[in-house]
């Protein structure tokens, strides 16, 4: 564990976000709708289910709130901060993994699917978190990691001790190597984190033995989903957490469980962040048709429980029509829309991805989802501060081209207001409501993501978006925990982004999000439909119910939509009342 000291505290600007803010008026009918009481039992209805309109907030437990001062966030820390999420106005939380794990990939290497790592607390802490969230009208989604276990899982230990061809080895993907002594990997697949996707084991006799497949780190052996025992095990894991009251599962690497049977060579490099391009053949390790049968089985389990429990696919799959197959009526409820996350900040690119996304999910009667940030990508307040159309980096560090922070935040705020006005369900990543940037100057020695080492120090990886978040500007570790300890170093800019510097400060990013979420609910924006008004090269504008939404991507200011009342804006209008560059406005026109 790495516990760097807290970086030097700077005073910063005490009013970094101050600017005039448009007046927001809520009518009585809007107020009546503006409640968090959105939590009812009932059949899982694709037209009205809670998830079809939900804003779901991703908590990365290591970095949200640390209750005991060891520098690592934990479940009691989350429970103590739940009121923040109620105040923000989200409907649900999704928790990244908190299960027992050697933490080779920050907990996405699970050693026991039915317990809590002591680092994060206990099962009793998980029960309490679920109960306290429910008491506040917040749903709870947990992360399920079915593509691979940790190499510390008892199944893998048993597989290593057993002979080739044994039932223990058959739960994973073991193969003999190629070449005279089997010294070459069974195929040429690359790990997502860099390097070969195979590692050779030493047999019980002490001699080099078979190889096992790991699409990610060596500590994450891939399971063999053709083995009925693996399938049965995960049905049971689902029930374990459903019985504890969770409202759903975010399914990690949902497109990876089934591999092409012949494990054919695939000359291409591997990247977690790039979707499969439309005109390329499908890689033998991703998006195989066999995965869908697994999710149909899971859906039947969820549907057997009271309430509306959901499955959310993390599937880096393109095109949108292919992704939509994961959310057919008898499979998952939602899939992350990574094509949207990856889209360039131009009017044509945003228009194209929004229309494609809506069409693809409409065709299977599923809600469209939207997301701009998560724990695997450069935070959007920094990503959007990089040159438009350039290479999208996997992490940013010292010596790399640095994003334009002010431009990035301005565009991020505009992008968020555009996103939250779209019909469907939206995902937020902890800290984006504070306008947090990526930590782009983190010392390389502090990095923990296996990507950095496995790529031979060419890809810095994902630590920069995983830094413990700031709550109070003047407290140790910016209020993350009771001590200075923080498992990744926090940059000095955290002071000006801390929640207590933004709460009730007009124009702050936190207040921008809060107001947007309140209005989104009041105007029923999640329900749509969306009707395009302008789809040019510089301006995107659409109607959603009583609101007209406009984003200006062009160089010149454009007029505010006529005949309406401005209810929200990502930045102040100019002196003439026009909408400046990189600004989104919400105007009430009906
Ligand atoms: C998913 C997770 C990522 C993890 C990987 C392997 O993509 O979001 O953080 O490294 O799966 O489990
Ligand atoms: Ca802790």
XYZ file of C-alpha atoms and ligand atoms in Angstrom:
603
model
C 0.000 0.000 0.000
C 1.237 3.405 -0.869
C 0.514 6.289 1.467
C 2.081 9.397 0.047
C 1.860 12.451 2.182
C -0.750 14.973 1.328
C 0.612 17.452 -1.199
C 1.298 20.994 -0.044
C -1.911 22.812 0.656
C -2.492 25.960 -1.334
C -4.954 28.613 -0.469
C -6.373 28.648 -3.936
C -9.163 30.963 -4.945
C -11.926 30.914 -2.399
C -14.503 31.819 -5.012
C -13.282 29.967 -8.070
C -16.698 29.490 -9.613
C -18.344 32.807 -8.903
C -20.285 34.287 -11.750
C -23.808 35.519 -12.286
C -26.204 32.651 -12.491
C -29.480 32.466 -14.392
C -32.553 32.513 -12.197
C -34.338 29.255 -11.850
C -38.053 29.230 -10.993
C -39.952 26.144 -10.111
C -43.707 26.120 -10.572
C -45.891 24.327 -8.086
C -46.444 21.357 -10.353
C -42.725 21.049 -10.773
C -42.221 21.163 -7.035
C -44.754 18.412 -6.590
C -42.784 16.205 -8.936
C -39.506 17.109 -7.359
C -39.242 14.339 -4.834
C -36.817 11.542 -4.303
C -39.621 9.079 -3.542
C -39.138 6.972 -6.582
C -38.764 3.653 -4.884
C -41.671 1.266 -5.242
C -42.054 -2.415 -5.648
C -43.660 -3.739 -8.751
C -43.150 -5.772 -11.881
C -40.136 -5.047 -14.024
C -41.742 -2.813 -16.641
C -39.591 -1.688 -19.571
C -41.797 1.355 -20.117
C -41.887 2.701 -16.576
C -39.265 0.860 -14.550
C -37.187 3.101 -12.294
C -34.021 2.394 -14.263
C -35.493 3.780 -17.480
C -35.144 7.316 -16.124
C -32.626 6.948 -13.327
C -29.503 8.945 -12.667
C -27.041 6.436 -11.274
C -23.972 7.612 -9.371
C -20.840 5.492 -9.498
C -18.992 5.159 -6.216
C -15.410 3.948 -6.404
C -15.173 2.710 -2.815
C -11.385 3.100 -2.478
C -11.663 6.803 -3.195
C -15.006 8.055 -1.920
C -14.674 8.375 1.864
C -12.293 6.803 4.369
C -13.792 6.210 7.830
C -10.725 4.889 9.671
C -7.882 7.001 8.313
C -5.886 4.253 6.598
C -5.995 6.165 3.310
C -8.419 3.794 1.598
C -12.099 4.536 1.269
C -14.472 2.024 2.840
C -18.129 1.053 3.233
C -18.729 2.868 6.564
C -17.248 5.955 4.878
C -19.809 5.673 2.087
C -22.692 5.163 4.497
C -21.680 8.285 6.405
C -21.772 10.335 3.199
C -25.071 9.082 1.726
C -26.816 12.353 2.489
C -24.541 14.012 -0.063
C -26.099 11.858 -2.755
C -29.599 12.679 -1.605
C -28.763 16.377 -1.696
C -27.249 15.978 -5.146
C -30.457 14.300 -6.280
C -29.437 10.968 -7.797
C -31.657 7.874 -7.809
C -29.176 5.075 -7.298
C -25.574 4.227 -6.610
C -23.369 1.680 -8.283
C -20.476 0.498 -6.132
C -17.281 -0.727 -7.776
C -16.026 -3.996 -6.196
C -15.478 -4.255 -2.438
C -14.990 -8.047 -2.261
C -11.963 -9.828 -0.780
C -9.169 -9.356 -3.263
C -5.385 -9.090 -3.492
C -6.149 -5.752 -5.255
C -4.047 -6.577 -8.306
C -6.588 -4.557 -10.320
C -8.134 -2.436 -7.563
C -10.618 -5.136 -6.596
C -11.623 -6.246 -10.108
C -9.726 -9.400 -9.130
C -12.207 -11.096 -6.816
C -11.062 -13.846 -4.455
C -14.454 -14.410 -2.809
C -17.736 -13.242 -4.348
C -19.702 -13.580 -1.127
C -17.800 -11.415 1.314
C -16.325 -7.950 1.875
C -12.591 -7.239 1.940
C -11.505 -6.153 5.450
C -9.975 -3.149 3.704
C -13.521 -1.951 2.972
C -15.322 -3.320 6.040
C -17.516 -6.359 6.635
C -20.695 -7.964 5.346
C -22.501 -6.244 8.211
C -21.200 -2.910 6.865
C -22.552 -3.818 3.413
C -25.953 -4.670 4.913
C -25.982 -1.384 6.762
C -25.034 0.560 3.666
C -27.854 -1.076 1.682
C -30.367 -0.424 4.457
C -29.314 3.208 4.944
C -29.410 3.839 1.199
C -32.885 2.323 0.917
C -34.053 4.397 3.870
C -33.115 7.453 1.812
C -34.818 6.258 -1.376
C -31.529 5.378 -3.056
C -31.142 2.089 -4.921
C -27.936 0.091 -4.697
C -26.215 -1.674 -7.581
C -23.147 -3.818 -6.944
C -20.398 -4.829 -9.334
C -20.225 -8.418 -10.544
C -16.982 -9.640 -12.130
C -17.759 -12.873 -13.997
C -15.122 -12.908 -16.762
C -12.295 -13.768 -14.400
C -11.600 -14.461 -10.751
C -8.537 -13.440 -8.797
C -5.607 -15.851 -8.937
C -6.123 -15.993 -5.161
C -9.625 -17.498 -5.584
C -9.814 -21.005 -4.107
C -10.819 -22.389 -7.512
C -7.606 -21.141 -9.075
C -5.474 -22.467 -6.247
C -7.129 -25.849 -6.769
C -6.573 -25.605 -10.527
C -2.858 -25.001 -10.072
C -2.573 -27.989 -7.750
C -4.506 -30.263 -10.121
C -3.323 -32.016 -13.268
C -3.898 -30.895 -16.857
C -7.306 -32.097 -18.027
C -8.716 -32.143 -14.457
C -12.157 -30.742 -13.558
C -10.369 -28.091 -11.462
C -8.464 -26.798 -14.487
C -11.583 -26.923 -16.621
C -13.122 -24.028 -14.674
C -10.489 -21.815 -16.304
C -8.913 -21.675 -19.753
C -5.770 -23.822 -19.500
C -4.001 -24.966 -22.691
C -0.718 -26.549 -23.654
C 1.778 -24.148 -25.165
C 2.909 -24.144 -28.763
C 6.400 -24.997 -30.008
C 8.622 -27.979 -29.209
C 8.499 -27.713 -25.409
C 5.202 -25.926 -25.240
C 7.247 -22.834 -24.473
C 5.181 -20.531 -26.687
C 1.761 -19.237 -25.600
C -1.229 -21.137 -27.059
C -2.177 -18.146 -29.231
C -1.114 -14.570 -29.881
C -3.764 -12.773 -27.809
C -2.680 -9.681 -25.936
C -3.813 -8.642 -22.468
C -5.911 -5.472 -22.275
C -3.287 -4.112 -19.884
C -0.411 -4.966 -22.253
C 1.801 -8.027 -22.747
C 0.651 -11.546 -23.605
C -2.754 -12.754 -22.420
C -1.252 -16.087 -21.308
C 0.961 -17.042 -18.387
C 2.717 -20.374 -18.015
C 2.321 -22.201 -14.734
C 4.692 -24.505 -12.964
C 3.250 -28.000 -12.677
C 2.887 -29.828 -9.336
C 6.139 -31.610 -10.314
C 8.029 -28.297 -10.404
C 8.425 -28.302 -14.204
C 7.020 -25.725 -16.632
C 3.451 -26.707 -17.376
C 0.359 -25.416 -19.137
C -0.630 -21.842 -19.840
C -3.728 -20.026 -18.563
C -5.614 -17.235 -20.272
C -5.989 -13.796 -18.671
C -7.420 -11.065 -20.855
C -6.444 -8.638 -18.076
C -3.739 -8.939 -15.400
C -1.925 -12.214 -14.626
C -3.813 -12.046 -11.320
C -7.137 -12.284 -13.218
C -7.453 -15.750 -14.811
C -10.399 -15.996 -17.250
C -13.151 -18.408 -16.296
C -14.393 -21.082 -18.690
C -18.049 -20.236 -19.233
C -18.656 -23.443 -21.152
C -18.348 -25.233 -17.817
C -21.777 -25.720 -16.150
C -20.221 -25.437 -12.700
C -19.113 -21.876 -13.494
C -22.632 -21.003 -14.630
C -24.225 -22.489 -11.531
C -21.788 -20.682 -9.256
C -22.686 -17.259 -10.620
C -26.421 -17.902 -10.432
C -25.815 -18.565 -6.773
C -23.698 -15.418 -6.349
C -26.536 -13.388 -7.884
C -28.953 -14.852 -5.352
C -26.555 -14.178 -2.485
C -26.604 -10.423 -3.155
C -30.255 -10.278 -4.221
C -31.137 -11.883 -0.885
C -29.179 -9.091 0.824
C -31.405 -6.586 -0.920
C -29.327 -5.146 -3.755
C -31.250 -3.590 -6.629
C -29.000 -4.839 -9.369
C -25.621 -5.658 -10.815
C -23.214 -3.851 -13.041
C -21.690 -6.683 -15.038
C -17.967 -6.285 -15.636
C -16.617 -7.117 -19.117
C -20.009 -8.516 -20.101
C -18.853 -8.975 -23.702
C -15.912 -11.203 -22.773
C -17.277 -14.339 -21.100
C -17.435 -16.582 -24.162
C -14.420 -16.993 -26.420
C -14.429 -18.277 -29.981
C -14.092 -22.066 -29.537
C -10.903 -22.458 -31.571
C -9.110 -19.609 -29.715
C -7.865 -18.482 -33.129
C -4.947 -16.072 -33.407
C -5.830 -12.411 -33.594
C -3.036 -10.169 -34.773
C -4.546 -6.972 -33.429
C -3.432 -5.007 -30.382
C -5.821 -5.016 -27.456
C -7.250 -1.951 -25.790
C -9.903 -1.719 -23.115
C -10.838 1.781 -24.152
C -11.414 1.293 -27.845
C -14.721 -0.123 -28.945
C -14.599 -2.525 -31.852
C -14.769 -0.598 -35.054
C -17.753 -1.053 -37.254
C -15.983 -2.268 -40.371
C -13.624 -4.716 -38.673
C -14.269 -8.432 -38.103
C -15.233 -9.298 -34.535
C -12.288 -10.316 -32.348
C -12.416 -13.939 -31.107
C -12.436 -12.882 -27.448
C -15.186 -10.250 -27.475
C -18.925 -10.095 -28.136
C -19.421 -13.743 -29.083
C -23.070 -14.710 -29.571
C -22.895 -17.273 -26.742
C -22.844 -14.597 -24.027
C -26.526 -13.810 -24.487
C -27.725 -17.173 -23.233
C -25.921 -16.466 -19.945
C -27.751 -13.177 -19.460
C -31.107 -14.752 -20.231
C -30.472 -17.200 -17.395
C -29.548 -14.344 -15.081
C -32.603 -12.335 -16.050
C -34.841 -15.200 -15.039
C -33.217 -15.204 -11.591
C -33.702 -11.456 -11.160
C -37.305 -11.593 -12.327
C -38.005 -14.144 -9.605
C -37.313 -11.482 -6.949
C -39.725 -8.827 -5.719
C -39.058 -5.243 -6.718
C -37.308 -4.142 -9.853
C -33.764 -5.522 -9.910
C -31.587 -4.718 -12.868
C -28.573 -5.884 -14.869
C -26.270 -3.349 -16.493
C -23.770 -4.437 -19.128
C -20.262 -3.088 -19.258
C -19.658 -4.100 -22.854
C -17.210 -2.235 -25.057
C -19.150 -3.159 -28.165
C -19.815 -1.246 -31.330
C -21.840 -0.525 -33.369
C -24.841 0.500 -31.254
C -27.023 -2.190 -32.884
C -24.637 -4.860 -31.656
C -24.648 -3.355 -28.159
C -28.451 -3.262 -28.208
C -28.480 -7.063 -28.307
C -27.412 -7.031 -24.638
C -30.587 -5.185 -23.670
C -33.192 -7.201 -25.519
C -36.338 -7.709 -23.422
C -35.203 -10.987 -21.861
C -31.582 -9.995 -21.202
C -30.075 -7.024 -19.373
C -31.900 -3.785 -18.556
C -29.196 -1.342 -19.566
C -25.796 -1.163 -21.202
C -23.236 1.595 -20.834
C -23.067 3.781 -23.900
C -19.321 4.029 -24.435
C -19.753 5.229 -28.005
C -21.297 8.337 -26.463
C -18.470 8.706 -23.946
C -15.913 8.453 -26.753
C -17.622 10.870 -29.158
C -15.723 14.013 -30.143
C -16.865 17.426 -28.906
C -18.321 18.614 -32.212
C -21.943 19.164 -33.145
C -21.973 16.554 -35.954
C -20.282 13.881 -33.826
C -22.618 14.481 -30.884
C -25.678 14.538 -33.131
C -24.649 11.297 -34.807
C -23.995 9.410 -31.596
C -27.171 10.636 -29.891
C -29.434 9.678 -32.799
C -27.721 6.323 -33.324
C -27.966 5.507 -29.627
C -31.654 6.378 -29.420
C -32.499 4.369 -32.525
C -30.577 1.303 -31.467
C -32.152 1.056 -28.024
C -35.632 2.003 -29.274
C -35.433 -0.980 -31.607
C -35.215 -3.325 -28.609
C -37.455 -1.274 -26.279
C -34.664 -0.511 -23.819
C -33.792 2.833 -22.268
C -30.843 4.649 -23.768
C -28.045 5.392 -21.331
C -25.509 8.200 -21.232
C -22.157 8.471 -19.508
C -19.192 10.839 -19.687
C -16.793 9.565 -17.014
C -15.943 6.453 -15.029
C -12.994 4.831 -13.241
C -11.427 3.615 -16.505
C -11.186 6.817 -18.552
C -9.676 10.284 -18.294
C -12.226 12.450 -16.446
C -14.294 14.449 -18.906
C -13.300 17.792 -17.363
C -9.782 17.009 -18.592
C -10.563 14.929 -21.671
C -12.540 17.781 -23.167
C -9.596 20.120 -22.555
C -7.472 18.176 -25.044
C -7.428 19.068 -28.756
C -10.638 17.899 -30.456
C -10.093 14.853 -32.646
C -6.672 14.020 -31.198
C -5.622 10.680 -29.758
C -7.527 9.853 -26.595
C -4.859 9.010 -24.028
C -5.046 6.138 -21.568
C -4.002 8.307 -18.646
C -2.000 11.535 -18.583
C 1.212 12.105 -16.639
C 4.240 14.319 -16.167
C 5.791 15.113 -19.533
C 2.584 14.427 -21.489
C 0.722 17.205 -23.291
C -1.464 18.748 -20.592
C -5.160 19.540 -21.066
C -6.422 23.132 -20.975
C -8.107 22.992 -17.562
C -10.404 26.010 -17.975
C -11.556 24.960 -21.442
C -11.994 21.389 -20.255
C -14.206 22.406 -17.339
C -16.239 24.771 -19.499
C -16.882 22.047 -22.069
C -17.479 19.448 -19.376
C -20.212 21.600 -17.864
C -21.787 22.084 -21.285
C -21.511 18.369 -22.047
C -23.115 17.470 -18.725
C -26.085 19.780 -19.278
C -26.502 18.338 -22.755
C -26.348 14.794 -21.389
C -28.759 15.377 -18.509
C -31.352 16.744 -20.932
C -31.378 13.563 -23.019
C -34.130 10.973 -22.608
C -33.090 7.800 -20.829
C -30.838 7.050 -17.906
C -27.552 8.763 -17.045
C -24.484 7.663 -15.136
C -22.334 10.031 -13.085
C -18.893 9.214 -11.717
C -18.007 10.365 -8.214
C -16.372 13.786 -8.210
C -17.645 14.937 -11.581
C -20.291 16.920 -9.674
C -17.335 18.857 -8.251
C -15.877 19.451 -11.710
C -12.853 17.370 -10.739
C -10.155 17.142 -13.366
C -7.910 14.138 -13.942
C -4.749 14.226 -11.802
C -2.476 14.761 -14.808
C 0.803 15.312 -12.949
C 0.776 12.351 -10.605
C 4.307 11.098 -9.913
C 4.807 7.822 -11.734
C 6.084 6.143 -8.542
C 2.642 6.631 -7.020
C 0.817 4.807 -9.814
C -1.029 1.593 -8.950
C -2.848 0.621 -12.148
C -1.264 -2.573 -13.580
C -1.507 -0.922 -17.013
C 1.559 1.233 -16.300
C 3.896 -1.694 -15.619
C 2.359 -4.167 -18.080
C 2.542 -1.703 -20.959
C 6.261 -1.302 -20.347
C 5.643 2.226 -19.044
C 4.053 3.421 -22.258
C 0.427 3.740 -21.042
C 0.045 5.586 -17.760
C -3.347 4.055 -17.107
C -6.256 4.989 -14.927
C -4.949 6.239 -11.585
C -5.518 9.879 -12.521
C -9.316 9.497 -12.399
C -9.262 7.406 -9.197
C -7.798 9.925 -6.767
C -9.666 10.199 -3.429
C -12.195 13.010 -3.743
C -12.219 16.294 -1.770
C -14.989 17.118 0.667
C -13.552 19.912 2.823
C -10.870 22.245 1.527
C -9.108 22.793 4.826
C -9.282 19.316 6.347
C -6.606 16.594 6.231
C -6.827 14.666 2.925
C -9.398 17.325 1.951
C -11.932 15.557 4.150
C -11.542 12.205 2.394
C -10.663 10.701 5.760
C -9.684 11.750 9.282
C -5.929 11.659 8.501
C -3.579 12.857 5.766
C -3.441 9.379 4.266
C -4.620 8.902 0.708
C -3.783 5.808 -1.350
C -3.119 8.029 -4.372
C -1.758 11.558 -3.948
C -4.334 14.354 -4.149
C -3.321 17.392 -6.223
C -3.392 20.911 -4.663
C -6.222 21.907 -7.022
C -8.478 19.659 -4.892
C -8.881 22.530 -2.407
C -10.790 24.739 -4.805
C -12.941 21.820 -5.940
C -13.840 20.627 -2.446
C -17.547 20.235 -1.780
C -17.567 22.845 1.006
C -16.166 25.456 -1.398
C -19.024 24.814 -3.830
C -22.110 24.046 -1.803
C -24.590 26.946 -2.043
C -22.129 28.899 -4.195
C -24.115 30.134 -7.207
C -22.562 28.998 -10.448
C -20.379 26.306 -8.878
C -20.218 22.998 -10.694
C -21.847 21.287 -7.727
C -24.820 23.661 -7.858
C -24.943 23.244 -11.645
C -25.415 19.491 -11.200
C -27.876 19.824 -8.341
C -30.095 22.206 -10.258
C -29.839 20.118 -13.409
C -30.907 16.958 -11.589
C -33.804 18.760 -9.928
C -35.028 20.211 -13.217
C -34.458 16.932 -15.056
C -36.898 15.315 -12.678
C -39.351 18.194 -12.637
C -39.505 18.438 -16.433
C -39.489 14.648 -16.829
C -36.598 14.904 -19.261
C -35.795 11.218 -18.913
C -39.090 10.373 -20.593
C -38.576 12.329 -23.806
C -39.294 12.231 -26.649
C -36.539 14.270 -28.198
C -37.306 16.411 -31.228
C -34.389 17.966 -33.092
C -34.568 21.677 -33.885
C -31.042 22.409 -35.118
C -28.415 19.908 -36.200
C -25.839 22.028 -37.991
C -22.056 22.165 -37.723
C -22.056 24.685 -34.884
C -25.280 24.385 -32.932
C -27.265 21.442 -31.646
C -30.734 22.102 -30.369
C -33.692 19.933 -29.477
C -36.962 19.997 -27.635
C -37.653 17.639 -24.797
C -41.133 18.219 -23.367
C -41.445 21.793 -22.183
C -37.730 22.498 -22.573
C -35.658 23.630 -25.502
C -32.010 22.671 -25.125
C -29.226 24.300 -27.107
C -25.469 23.699 -27.148
C -23.194 26.080 -28.999
C -20.111 24.323 -30.411
C -19.252 27.168 -32.807
C -16.821 30.065 -32.459
C -19.452 32.820 -32.305
C -22.228 33.417 -29.789
C -25.715 32.442 -30.965
C -29.121 33.828 -29.964
C -31.004 32.265 -27.076
C -33.995 30.225 -28.319
C -36.780 32.759 -28.766
C -39.905 33.172 -26.685
C -38.826 31.244 -23.643
C -37.531 31.607 -20.142
C -33.963 30.569 -19.394
C -34.044 27.973 -16.633
C -30.483 26.678 -16.627
C -27.139 27.304 -18.314
C -23.674 25.806 -18.083
C -22.097 29.304 -18.007
C -23.366 32.886 -18.055
C -24.780 34.344 -21.255
C -22.815 37.192 -22.832
C -23.760 40.890 -22.350
C -26.201 40.722 -25.271
C -27.974 37.740 -23.771
C -26.548 35.399 -26.420
C -25.213 31.870 -25.850
C -21.393 31.863 -26.007
C -19.126 29.121 -27.328
C -19.136 25.818 -25.414
C -22.275 26.595 -23.458
C -25.502 24.611 -23.084
C -28.761 26.318 -22.130
C -32.117 24.975 -21.037
C -35.006 27.239 -22.009
C -38.606 26.722 -21.021
C -40.640 27.152 -24.187
C -43.967 25.598 -23.294
C -13.669 -3.476 -16.398
C -13.443 -2.547 -15.248
C -11.985 -2.251 -15.159
C -11.238 -3.547 -14.928
C -11.569 -4.559 -16.002
C -11.118 -5.933 -15.615
O -13.373 -2.901 -17.602
O -14.225 -1.406 -15.394
O -11.696 -1.332 -14.146
O -9.864 -3.306 -14.936
O -12.944 -4.660 -16.216
O -11.938 -6.449 -14.611
Ca -10.390 3.050 5.297
